[in-house]
Structures are given as structure tokens and as C-alpha cells.
Short mmCIF file of C-alpha atoms in Angstrom, two decimals:
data_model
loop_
_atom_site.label_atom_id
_atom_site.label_comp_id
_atom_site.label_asym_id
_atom_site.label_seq_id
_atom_site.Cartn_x
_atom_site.Cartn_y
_atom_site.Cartn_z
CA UNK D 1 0.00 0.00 0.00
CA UNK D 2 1.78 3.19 -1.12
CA UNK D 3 1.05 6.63 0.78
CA UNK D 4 1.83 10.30 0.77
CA UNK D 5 4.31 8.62 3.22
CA UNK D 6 5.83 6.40 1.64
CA UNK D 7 4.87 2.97 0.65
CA UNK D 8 3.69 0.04 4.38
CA UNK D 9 5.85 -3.38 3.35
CA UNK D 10 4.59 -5.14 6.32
CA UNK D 11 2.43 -4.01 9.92
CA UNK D 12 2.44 -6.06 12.70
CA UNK D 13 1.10 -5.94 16.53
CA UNK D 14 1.64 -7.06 20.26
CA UNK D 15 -1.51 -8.69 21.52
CA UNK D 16 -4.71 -5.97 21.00
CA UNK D 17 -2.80 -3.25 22.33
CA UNK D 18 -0.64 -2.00 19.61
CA UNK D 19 0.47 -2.15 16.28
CA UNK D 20 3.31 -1.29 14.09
CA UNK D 21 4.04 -1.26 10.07
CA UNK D 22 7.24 -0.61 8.53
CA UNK D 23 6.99 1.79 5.81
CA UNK D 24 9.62 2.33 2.64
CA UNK D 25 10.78 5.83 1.50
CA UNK D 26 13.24 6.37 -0.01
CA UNK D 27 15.06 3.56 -0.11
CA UNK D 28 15.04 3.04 3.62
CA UNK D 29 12.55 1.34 5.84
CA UNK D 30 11.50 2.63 8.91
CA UNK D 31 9.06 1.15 11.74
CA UNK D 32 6.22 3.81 12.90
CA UNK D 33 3.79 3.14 15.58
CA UNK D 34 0.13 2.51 14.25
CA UNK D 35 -1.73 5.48 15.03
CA UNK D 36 0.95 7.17 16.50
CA UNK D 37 -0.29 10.85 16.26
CA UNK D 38 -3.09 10.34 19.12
CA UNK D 39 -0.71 8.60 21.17
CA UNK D 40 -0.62 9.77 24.76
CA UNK D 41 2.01 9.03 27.76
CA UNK D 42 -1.15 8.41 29.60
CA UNK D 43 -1.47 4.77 27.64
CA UNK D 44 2.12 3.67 28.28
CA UNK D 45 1.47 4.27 32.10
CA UNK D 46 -1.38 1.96 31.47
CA UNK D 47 0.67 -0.57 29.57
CA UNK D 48 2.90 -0.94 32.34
CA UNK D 49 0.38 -1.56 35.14
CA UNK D 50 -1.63 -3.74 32.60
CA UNK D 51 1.81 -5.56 32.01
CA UNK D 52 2.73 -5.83 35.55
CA UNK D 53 -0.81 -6.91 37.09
CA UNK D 54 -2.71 -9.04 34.17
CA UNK D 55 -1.86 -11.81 32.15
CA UNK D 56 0.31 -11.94 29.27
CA UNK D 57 -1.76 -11.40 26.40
CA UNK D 58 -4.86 -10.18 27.63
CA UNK D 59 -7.99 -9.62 26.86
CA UNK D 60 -7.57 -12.53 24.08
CA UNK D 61 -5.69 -15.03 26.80
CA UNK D 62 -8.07 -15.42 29.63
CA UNK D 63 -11.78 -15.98 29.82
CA UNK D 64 -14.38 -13.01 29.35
CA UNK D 65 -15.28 -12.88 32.66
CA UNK D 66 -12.05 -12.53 33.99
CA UNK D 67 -12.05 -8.62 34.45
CA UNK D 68 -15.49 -8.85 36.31
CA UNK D 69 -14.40 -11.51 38.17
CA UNK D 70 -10.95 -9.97 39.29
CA UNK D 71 -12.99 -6.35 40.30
CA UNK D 72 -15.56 -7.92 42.39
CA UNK D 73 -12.48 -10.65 44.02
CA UNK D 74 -10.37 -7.04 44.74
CA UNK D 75 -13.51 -5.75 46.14
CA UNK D 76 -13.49 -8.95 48.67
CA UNK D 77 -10.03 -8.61 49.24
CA UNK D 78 -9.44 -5.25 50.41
CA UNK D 79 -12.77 -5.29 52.31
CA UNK D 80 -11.25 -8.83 54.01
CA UNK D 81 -8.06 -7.15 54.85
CA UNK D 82 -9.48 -4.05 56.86
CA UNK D 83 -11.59 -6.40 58.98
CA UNK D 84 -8.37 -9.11 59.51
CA UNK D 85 -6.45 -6.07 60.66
CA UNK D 86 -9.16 -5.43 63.34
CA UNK D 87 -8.90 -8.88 64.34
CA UNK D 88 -5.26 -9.54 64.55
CA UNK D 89 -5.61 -5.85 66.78
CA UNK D 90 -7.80 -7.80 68.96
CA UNK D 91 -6.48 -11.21 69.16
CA UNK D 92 -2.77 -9.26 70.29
CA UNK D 93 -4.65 -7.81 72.79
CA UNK D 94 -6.52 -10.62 74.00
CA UNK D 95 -3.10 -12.38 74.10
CA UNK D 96 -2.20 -10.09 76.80
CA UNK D 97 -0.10 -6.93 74.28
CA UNK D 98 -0.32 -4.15 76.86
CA UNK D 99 -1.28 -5.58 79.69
CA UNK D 100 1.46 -6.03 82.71
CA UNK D 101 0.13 -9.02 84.30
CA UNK D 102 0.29 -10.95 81.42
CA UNK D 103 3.29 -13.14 80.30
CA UNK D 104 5.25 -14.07 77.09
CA UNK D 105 4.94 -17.78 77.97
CA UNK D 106 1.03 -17.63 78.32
CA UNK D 107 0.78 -15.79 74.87
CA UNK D 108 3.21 -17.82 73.22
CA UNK D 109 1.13 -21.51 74.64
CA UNK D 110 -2.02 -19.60 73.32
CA UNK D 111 -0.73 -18.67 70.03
CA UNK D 112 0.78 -22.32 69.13
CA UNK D 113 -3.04 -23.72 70.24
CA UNK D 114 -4.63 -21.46 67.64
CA UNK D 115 -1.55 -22.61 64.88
CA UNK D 116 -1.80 -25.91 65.66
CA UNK D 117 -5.53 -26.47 65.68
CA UNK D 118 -5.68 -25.15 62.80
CA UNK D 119 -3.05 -27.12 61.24
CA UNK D 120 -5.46 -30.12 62.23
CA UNK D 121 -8.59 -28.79 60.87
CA UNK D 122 -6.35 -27.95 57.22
CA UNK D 123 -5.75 -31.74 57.34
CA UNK D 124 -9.48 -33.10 58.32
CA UNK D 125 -11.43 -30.40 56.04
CA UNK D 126 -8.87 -31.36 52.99
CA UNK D 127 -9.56 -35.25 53.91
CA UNK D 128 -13.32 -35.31 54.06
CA UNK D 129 -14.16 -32.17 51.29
CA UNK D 130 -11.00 -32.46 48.92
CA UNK D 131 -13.04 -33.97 46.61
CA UNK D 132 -15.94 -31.80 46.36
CA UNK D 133 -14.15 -28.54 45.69
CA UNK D 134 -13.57 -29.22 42.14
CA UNK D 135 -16.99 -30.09 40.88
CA UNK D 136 -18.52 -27.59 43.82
CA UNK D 137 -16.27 -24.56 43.50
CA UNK D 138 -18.54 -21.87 43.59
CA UNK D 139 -20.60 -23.22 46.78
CA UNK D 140 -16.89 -23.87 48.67
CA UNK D 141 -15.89 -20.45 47.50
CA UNK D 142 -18.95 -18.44 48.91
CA UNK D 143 -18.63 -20.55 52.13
CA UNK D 144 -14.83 -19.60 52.50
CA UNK D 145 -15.47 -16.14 52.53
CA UNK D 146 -18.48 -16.10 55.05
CA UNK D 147 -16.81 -18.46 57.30
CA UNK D 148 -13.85 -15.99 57.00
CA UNK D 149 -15.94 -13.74 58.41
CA UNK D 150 -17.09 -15.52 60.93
CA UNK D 151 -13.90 -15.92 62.28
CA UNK D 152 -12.75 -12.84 62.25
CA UNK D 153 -15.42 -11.90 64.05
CA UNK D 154 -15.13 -14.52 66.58
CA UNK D 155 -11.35 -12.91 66.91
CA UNK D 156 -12.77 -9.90 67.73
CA UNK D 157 -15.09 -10.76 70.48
CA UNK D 158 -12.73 -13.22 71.95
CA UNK D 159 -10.82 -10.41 74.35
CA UNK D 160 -14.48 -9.93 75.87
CA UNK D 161 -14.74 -13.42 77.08
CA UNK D 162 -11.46 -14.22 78.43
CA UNK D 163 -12.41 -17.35 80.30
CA UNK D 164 -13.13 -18.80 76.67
CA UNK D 165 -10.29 -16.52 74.85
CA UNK D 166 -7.79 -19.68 74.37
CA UNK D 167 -11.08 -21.76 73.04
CA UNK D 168 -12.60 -18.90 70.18
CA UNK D 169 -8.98 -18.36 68.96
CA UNK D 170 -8.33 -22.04 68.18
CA UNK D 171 -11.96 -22.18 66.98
CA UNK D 172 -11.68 -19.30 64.98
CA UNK D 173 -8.26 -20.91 63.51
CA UNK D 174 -9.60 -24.30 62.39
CA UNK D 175 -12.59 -21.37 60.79
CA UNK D 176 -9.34 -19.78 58.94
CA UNK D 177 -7.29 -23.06 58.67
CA UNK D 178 -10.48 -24.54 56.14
CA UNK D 179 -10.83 -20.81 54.41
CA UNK D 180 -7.47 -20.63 53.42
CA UNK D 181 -8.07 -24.76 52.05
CA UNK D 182 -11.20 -24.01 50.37
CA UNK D 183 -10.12 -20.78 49.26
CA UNK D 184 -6.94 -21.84 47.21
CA UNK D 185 -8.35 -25.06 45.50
CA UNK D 186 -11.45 -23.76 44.91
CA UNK D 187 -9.11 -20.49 42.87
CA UNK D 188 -7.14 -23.07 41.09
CA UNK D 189 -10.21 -24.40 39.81
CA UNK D 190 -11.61 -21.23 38.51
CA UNK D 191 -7.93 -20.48 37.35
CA UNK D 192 -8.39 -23.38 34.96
CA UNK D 193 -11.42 -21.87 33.37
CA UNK D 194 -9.81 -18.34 33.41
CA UNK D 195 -6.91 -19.98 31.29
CA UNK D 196 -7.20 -19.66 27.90
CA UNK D 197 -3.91 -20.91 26.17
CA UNK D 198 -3.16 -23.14 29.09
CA UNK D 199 -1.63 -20.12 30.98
CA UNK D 200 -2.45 -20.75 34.87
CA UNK D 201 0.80 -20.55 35.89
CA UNK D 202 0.97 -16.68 34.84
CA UNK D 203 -2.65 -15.91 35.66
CA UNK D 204 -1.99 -17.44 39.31
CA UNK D 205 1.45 -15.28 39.77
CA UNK D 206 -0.80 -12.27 38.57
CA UNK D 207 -3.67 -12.88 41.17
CA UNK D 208 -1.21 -13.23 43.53
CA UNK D 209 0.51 -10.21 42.52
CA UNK D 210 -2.76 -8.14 42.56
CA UNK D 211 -3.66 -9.15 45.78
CA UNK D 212 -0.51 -8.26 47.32
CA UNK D 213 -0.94 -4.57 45.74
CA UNK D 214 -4.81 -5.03 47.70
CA UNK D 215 -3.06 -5.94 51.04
CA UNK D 216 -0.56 -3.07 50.43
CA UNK D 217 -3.50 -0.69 49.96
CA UNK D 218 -5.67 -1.94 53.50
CA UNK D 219 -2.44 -1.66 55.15
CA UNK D 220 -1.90 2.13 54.10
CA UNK D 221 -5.86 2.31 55.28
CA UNK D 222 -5.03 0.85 58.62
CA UNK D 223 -2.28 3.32 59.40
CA UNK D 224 -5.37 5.56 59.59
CA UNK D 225 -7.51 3.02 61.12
CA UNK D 226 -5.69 2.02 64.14
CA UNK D 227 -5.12 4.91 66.30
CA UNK D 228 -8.41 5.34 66.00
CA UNK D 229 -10.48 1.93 66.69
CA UNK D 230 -7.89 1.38 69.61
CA UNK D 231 -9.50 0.84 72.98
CA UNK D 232 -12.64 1.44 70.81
CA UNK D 233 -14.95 -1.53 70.74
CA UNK D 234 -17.97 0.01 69.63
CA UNK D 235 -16.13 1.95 66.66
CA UNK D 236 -14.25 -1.60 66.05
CA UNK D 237 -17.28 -3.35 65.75
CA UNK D 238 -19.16 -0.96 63.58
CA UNK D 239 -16.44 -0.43 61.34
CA UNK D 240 -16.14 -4.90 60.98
CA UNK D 241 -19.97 -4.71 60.40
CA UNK D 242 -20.06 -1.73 57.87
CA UNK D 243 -17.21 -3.98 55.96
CA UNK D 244 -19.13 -7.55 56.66
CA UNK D 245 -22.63 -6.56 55.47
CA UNK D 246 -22.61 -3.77 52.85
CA UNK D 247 -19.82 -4.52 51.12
CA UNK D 248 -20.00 -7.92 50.39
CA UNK D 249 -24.16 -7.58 50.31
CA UNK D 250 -23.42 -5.41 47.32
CA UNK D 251 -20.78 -8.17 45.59
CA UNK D 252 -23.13 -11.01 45.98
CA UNK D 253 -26.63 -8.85 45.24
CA UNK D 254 -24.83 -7.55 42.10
CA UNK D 255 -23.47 -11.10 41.00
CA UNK D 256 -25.32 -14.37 42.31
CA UNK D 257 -26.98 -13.60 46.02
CA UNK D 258 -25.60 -16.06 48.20
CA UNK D 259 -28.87 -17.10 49.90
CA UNK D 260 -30.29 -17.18 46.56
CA UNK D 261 -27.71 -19.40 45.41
CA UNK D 262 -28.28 -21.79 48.90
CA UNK D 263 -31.93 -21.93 48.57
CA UNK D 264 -31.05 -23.02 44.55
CA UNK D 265 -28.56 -25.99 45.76
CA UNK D 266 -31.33 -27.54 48.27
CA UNK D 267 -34.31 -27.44 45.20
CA UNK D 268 -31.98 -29.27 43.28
CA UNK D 269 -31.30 -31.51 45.88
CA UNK D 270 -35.12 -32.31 46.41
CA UNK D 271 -34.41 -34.92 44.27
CA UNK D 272 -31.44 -37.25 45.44
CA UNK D 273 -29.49 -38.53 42.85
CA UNK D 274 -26.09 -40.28 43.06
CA UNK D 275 -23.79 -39.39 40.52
CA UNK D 276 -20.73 -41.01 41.84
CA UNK D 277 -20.05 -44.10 40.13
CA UNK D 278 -21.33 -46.35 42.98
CA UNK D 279 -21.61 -49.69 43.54
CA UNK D 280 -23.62 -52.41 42.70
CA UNK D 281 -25.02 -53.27 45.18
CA UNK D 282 -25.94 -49.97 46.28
CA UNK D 283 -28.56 -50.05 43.60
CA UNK D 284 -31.53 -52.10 43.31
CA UNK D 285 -29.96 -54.64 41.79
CA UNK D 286 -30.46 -57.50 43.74
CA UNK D 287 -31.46 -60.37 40.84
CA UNK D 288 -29.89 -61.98 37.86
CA UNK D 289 -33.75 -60.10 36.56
CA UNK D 290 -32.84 -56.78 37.88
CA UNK D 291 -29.51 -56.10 35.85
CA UNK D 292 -31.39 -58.19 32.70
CA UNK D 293 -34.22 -55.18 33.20
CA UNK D 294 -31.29 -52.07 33.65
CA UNK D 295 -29.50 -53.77 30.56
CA UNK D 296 -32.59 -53.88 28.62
CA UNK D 297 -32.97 -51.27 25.70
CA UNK D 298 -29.92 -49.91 27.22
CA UNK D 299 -26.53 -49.80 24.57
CA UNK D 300 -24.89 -47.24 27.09
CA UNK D 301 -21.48 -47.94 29.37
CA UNK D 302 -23.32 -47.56 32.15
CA UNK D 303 -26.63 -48.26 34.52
CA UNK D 304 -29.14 -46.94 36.18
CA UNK D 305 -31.62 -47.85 39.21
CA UNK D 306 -33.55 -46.77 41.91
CA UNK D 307 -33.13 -47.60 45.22
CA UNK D 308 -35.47 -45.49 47.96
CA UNK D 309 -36.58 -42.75 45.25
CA UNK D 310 -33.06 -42.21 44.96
CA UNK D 311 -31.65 -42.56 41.13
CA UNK D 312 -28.54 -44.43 41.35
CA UNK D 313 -25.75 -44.60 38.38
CA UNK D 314 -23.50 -47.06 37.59
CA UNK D 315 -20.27 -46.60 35.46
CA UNK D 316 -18.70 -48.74 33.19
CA UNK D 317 -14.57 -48.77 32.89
CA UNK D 318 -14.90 -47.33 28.85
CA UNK D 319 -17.41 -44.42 29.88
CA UNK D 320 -16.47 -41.58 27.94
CA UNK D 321 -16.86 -37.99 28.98
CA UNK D 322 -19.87 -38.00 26.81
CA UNK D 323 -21.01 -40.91 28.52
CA UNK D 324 -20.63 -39.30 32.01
CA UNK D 325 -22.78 -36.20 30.85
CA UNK D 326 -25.56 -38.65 29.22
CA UNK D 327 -25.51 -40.27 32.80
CA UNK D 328 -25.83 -37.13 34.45
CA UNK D 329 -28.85 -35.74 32.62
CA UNK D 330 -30.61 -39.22 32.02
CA UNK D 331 -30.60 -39.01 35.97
CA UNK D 332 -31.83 -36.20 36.27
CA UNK D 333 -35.04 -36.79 33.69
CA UNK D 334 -35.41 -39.93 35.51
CA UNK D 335 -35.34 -38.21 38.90
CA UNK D 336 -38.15 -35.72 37.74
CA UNK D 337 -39.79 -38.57 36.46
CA UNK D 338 -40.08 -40.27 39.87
CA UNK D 339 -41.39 -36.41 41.30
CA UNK D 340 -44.12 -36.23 39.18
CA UNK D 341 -45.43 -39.85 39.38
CA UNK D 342 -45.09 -39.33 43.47
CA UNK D 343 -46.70 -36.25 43.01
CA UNK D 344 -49.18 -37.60 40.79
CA UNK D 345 -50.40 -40.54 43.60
CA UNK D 346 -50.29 -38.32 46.49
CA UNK D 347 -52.85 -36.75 45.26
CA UNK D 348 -54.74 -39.05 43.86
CA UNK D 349 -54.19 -38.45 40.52
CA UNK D 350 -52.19 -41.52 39.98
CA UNK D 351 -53.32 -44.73 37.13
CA UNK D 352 -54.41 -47.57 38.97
CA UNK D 353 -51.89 -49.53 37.66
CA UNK D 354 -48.63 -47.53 38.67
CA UNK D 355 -45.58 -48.15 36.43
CA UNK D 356 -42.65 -50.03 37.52
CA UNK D 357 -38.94 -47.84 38.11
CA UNK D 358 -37.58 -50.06 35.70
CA UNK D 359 -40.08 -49.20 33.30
CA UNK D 360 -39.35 -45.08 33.91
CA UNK D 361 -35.70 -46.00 32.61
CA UNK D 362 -36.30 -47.40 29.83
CA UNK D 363 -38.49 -44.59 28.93
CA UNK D 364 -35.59 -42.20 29.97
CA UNK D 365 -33.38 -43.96 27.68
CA UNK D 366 -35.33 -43.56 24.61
CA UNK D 367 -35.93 -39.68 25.51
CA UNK D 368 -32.19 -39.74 26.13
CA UNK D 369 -31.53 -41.05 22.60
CA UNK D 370 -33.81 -38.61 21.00
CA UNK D 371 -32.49 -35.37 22.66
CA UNK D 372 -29.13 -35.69 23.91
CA UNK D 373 -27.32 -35.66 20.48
CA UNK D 374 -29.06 -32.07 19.78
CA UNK D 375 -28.44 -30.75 23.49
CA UNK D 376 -24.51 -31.88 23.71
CA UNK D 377 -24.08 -30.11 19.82
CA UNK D 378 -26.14 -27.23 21.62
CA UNK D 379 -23.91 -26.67 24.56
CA UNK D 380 -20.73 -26.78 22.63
CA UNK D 381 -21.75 -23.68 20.59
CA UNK D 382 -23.07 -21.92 23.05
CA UNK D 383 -19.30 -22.34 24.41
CA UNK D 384 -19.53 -25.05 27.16
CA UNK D 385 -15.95 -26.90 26.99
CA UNK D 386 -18.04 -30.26 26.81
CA UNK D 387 -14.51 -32.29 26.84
CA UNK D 388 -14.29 -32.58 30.13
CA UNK D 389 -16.32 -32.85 33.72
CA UNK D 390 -16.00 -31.56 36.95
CA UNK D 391 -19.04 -34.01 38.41
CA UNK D 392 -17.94 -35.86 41.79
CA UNK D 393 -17.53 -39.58 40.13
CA UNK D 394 -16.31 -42.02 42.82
CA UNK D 395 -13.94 -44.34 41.63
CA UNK D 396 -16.22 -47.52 41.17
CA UNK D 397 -16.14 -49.21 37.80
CA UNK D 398 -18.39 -51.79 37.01
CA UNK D 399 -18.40 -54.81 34.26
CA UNK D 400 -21.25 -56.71 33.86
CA UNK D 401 -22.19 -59.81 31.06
CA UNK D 402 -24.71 -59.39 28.49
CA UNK D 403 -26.64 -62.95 26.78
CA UNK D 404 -24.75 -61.96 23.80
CA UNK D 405 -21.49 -61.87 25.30
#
């Protein structure tokens, strides 16, 4: 392309953020800046803190909600460190910090009880929940940062009780022991779907990096806030309040509400349905005729009963990921299946002649073969990564023999 300028031999870019073309005149090539006239220092100053605080690459390298995301989480942050430095101001003086009676080997026995009980509860929350905060990591996030809360409050009020001071802090440490547990998986997680060209490590070093810039902010705020909430307890706890309700009211109103999102995971849990891989003999499979009627009309690496009104799923070694999403919402139609016909003979609305569970999944199997095709092509362009699952699967595996075979 040949200009008043001379004549653009090639133009290139960095990321979305700015471009370059080399130009020929003259006999000599020279690289200008795309748009270079409108250029402003006040751009470069935001290339360096975009450089120094988000990913490589972005917007194009992480996940559109990223930005929102990482706004609300600074929100949290900041609002979490102003209250924590409230509580550590209280737990140092429930520890005895500026009182004479007090001594450095009572303080120091009461500090390694709050450290080491919650070293204990790290170990039992990551034993019995580990599992869950992959496939559940928006519920375990939420509930780390109210029960972060919670024990920052219980740090607070522990100097007023100091019969029970040594019990709260250790309580309030097993609280802070699980957040910090349930915190960090549960961000790995959503690092992975922040990650767009497989870039968590530099994603994670940002977050890390942005909340350290957060903390350096609340402490600059508690230089101010100190003098004045000192050997103030009704400022202290107004000020923990005003930072526990409103602000975190507003995240959670403006992006899911958190009792909203509680009262959402017990309707869908109305209807029990274990999606775990389980075994056998958990179902109702307790004849040679049972697993004939679950293999019956059924082509799929897995099965499915019902044991109690409770839809049990059983996976087969070579279930795909497709296969563990066909499970998943064949349970589910089966498990509204068994709601309406319950609902259906309570009130008295029910056939005579009720039909069988067995006969409910074979029904659900046809519907699945009908509709799941069309909803799995669905998902995948509305932009659901339908190559892998998050869904707690248990590790049992099950083989079974057809009359064929």
C-alpha cells in the first residue's frame, strides 16, 4: 500500500494493544507506531500496570469474565483485609499486648493452640471435602469467605470473654485453617477456566501479585484506622460490620446472592441422585432379573436404578466424557420422572396400575436417545468446553455380562 508517506511493506502488533508497520521511502525502511499521532504518555502508564498486574496477552488469553471476576475478588479482598487487621488488633490484645500481668509464655502456649488447631482442621477439612471442591467450587468459594468472616469476628469478640479466649482463637483458627483450604483449591479451579492458552501458571502469579498490591493498599488504610479503633470496641465493631454486610451484600446482590444461590442448591437436591459411580449393590440390583431389566434397551457404558426414590448410576470402565454427561442428565429426567409420578399418587391423581422404576428407565433412555445428540451439539456452541467434567464420580467401575457376550 503506497502513501503520501511512503509505501507500508509489512504491519504487525503485540496482543490488542498496539500495532506497528514498517513503511519504505526512499530507499530506507522505517518502523512507525500505528496510530501514533493520538498517542498519549497516559497509555504507556497503562501498559505498564496492565503488564505488571494481568496476564500476558490479555484480553484474548483469559476468559471473558475474567475482568469482572478480578474487580468484584479485589472488592473482597481489600474489604477482608481491613476487617483481619481489626482482628489480629484484637487477638494481640486478648493475648495479653499491653497488659502487665500478662506473660510471654502464656501468649506464646495460646498462640501455638490457635496454629496448631488449625493445622489439624487444614488436614481433616482437605480429607473429608477435597473432593468436592472441584466439581462444587462456587458453593466452597462463597462458604470460604463467610466463614472468614465468621472468624474474624469470633477474633474480635474473643478479648471480651477471656475465660473462653484460648477456646474462640483455636476455633476461629480451624474457621481460617479450612478458608485458606477451600479458598486456594477452589481459585485453582476457577484459574483453569480463566486460562485460555493453558496459561495458569501466569494468571496465578498475577492474582497473587494483585492481591498483594490489595493488602498493600488496606495496610496504608489501617495506618489511619488504628489509632483510632484502639480501645474502641464500639467503633471496632461498627467499622467490621459496615465492611461484613454492605460490602460484600453489594458483591453477591450484584453477582449471584448467596442465599439465593443456597436456597437453589437444596431445590436441586429435592431430588437425590447419586452421581458417583457407585456400587452395585448400592442399587436395586439384587437379581440376575434386575440387571437383565437395567441392561434392557440400554446400549450405554453404564446403569441406572432406583433404590429409595433415589436414582442411582452405575459406570462402566470405557465411559467416555460423553457418557458421564448422558448419565448425568438421564438421571436427572429420571429423577423428575419419579417427582411427578409421586406427586401424581399423592394426590390421587395416579393410574391404577402404577408403572414399575424399571419401566421409567427405559423410557428415559429412549428420551435420552432422541435429545441428547441435539443438546450436547447445543452446549458446545453456546461455548460449554463439553470435553471434560468436573461431576464428583467415585472411583467404582463396574463390568457386567450381556446374553450376547
Amino acid at each position: 500500500m503506497e502513501t503520501d508517506k511512503g509505501v507500508v511493506l509489512a504491519t504487525e502488533r503485540y496482543g490488542s494493544a498496539e500495532s506497528w508497520k514498517y513503511v519504505s521511502k526512499d530507499g530506507v525502511m522505517e518502523r512507525r507506531r500505528d496510530g501514533s499521532e493520538g498517542h498519549s504518555g497516559g497509555n504507556s502508564v497503562f501498559g505498564v500496570f496492565k503488564s505488571v498486574f494481568l496476564p500476558q496477552g490479555y484480553p484474548e488469553s483469559v476468559s471473558d469474565d475474567y475482568l469482572q471476576y478480578q474487580f468484584w475478588d479485589t472488592m473482597q479482598a481489600f474489604s477482608s483485609s481491613l476487617s483481619g487487621t481489626l482482628a489480629t488488633q484484637a487477638s494481640l490484645r486478648g493475648v495479653g499486648v499491653g497488659n502487665q500481668e500478662a506473660t510471654v509464655a502464656a501468649a506464646t502456649v495460646t498462640w501455638l493452640l490457635k496454629d496448631g488447631t488449625g493445622m489439624l482442621g487444614r488436614i481433616l477439612f482437605a480429607w473429608r471435602k477435597g473432593s468436592k471442591l472441584d466439581s462444587e467450587a462456587k458453593k466452597w468459594r462463597l462458604f470460604a469467605d463467610v466463614l472468614n468472616d465468621i472468624a474474624m469476628f469470633m477474633e474480635i469478640l474473643a478479648p471480651y470473654f477471656p475465660a473462653c479466649f484460648t477456646f474462640i482463637v483455636c476455633t476461629a483458627g480451624i474457621f481460617k485453617s479450612i478458608v485458606g483450604v477451600a479458598g486456594g483449591a477452589t481459585r485453582a479451579a476457577l484459574t483453569v477456566h480463566q486460562a485460555r492458552r493453558d496459561n495458569m501458571a501466569d494468571i496465578s502469579a498475577k492474582d497473587g501479585s494483585q492481591e498483594t498490591l490489595v493488602n498493600l493498599a488496606g495496610l496504608l488504610v489501617s495506618l489511619i484506622l488504628i489509632p483510632l479503633v484502639t480501645d474502641n470496641p464500639v467503633l471496632t465493631l461498627c467499622l467490621f460490620f459496615l465492611l461484613f454486610l454492605l460490602l460484600p451484600q453489594f458483591v453477591y446482590s450484584r453477582c449471584e446472592p448467596l442465599v439465593c444461590y443456597m436456597l437453589k442448591l437444596k431445590t436441586l437436591r429435592k431430588h437425590v441422585i447419586q452421581l458417583k459411580g457407585i456400587s452395585l449393590s448400592f442399587c436395586s440390583f439384587c437379581s440376575p432379573e434386575d440387571l437383565e431389566l437395567a441392561l434392557k434397551e440400554n446400549s450405554m457404558p453404564y446403569l441406572l436404578g432406583v433404590r429409595n426414590g433415589c436414582v442411582c448410576v452405575c459406570l462402566g470402565p470405557e465411559a467416555s466424557v460423553s457418557d458421564e454427561i448422558r448419565a448425568m442428565c438421564q438421571a436427572v429426567v429420571l429423577s423428575n420422572m419419579l417427582s411427578s409420578s409421586n406427586s401424581r399418587e399423592a394426590t390421587g391423581a395416579a393410574p391404577k396400575q402404577q408403572k414399575g422404576h424399571w419401566e421409567m428407565v427405559h423410557k428415559s433412555h429412549k428420551l435420552m436417545d432422541a435429545i441428547f445428540n441435539p443438546l450436547l451439539k447445543g452446549a458446545e456452541a453456546a461455548g460449554w468446553d463439553m470435553k471434560r467434567t468436573l461431576i464428583d464420580w467415585d472411583e467404582w467401575r463396574v463390568e457386567w455380562k450381556t446374553k450376547s457376550s
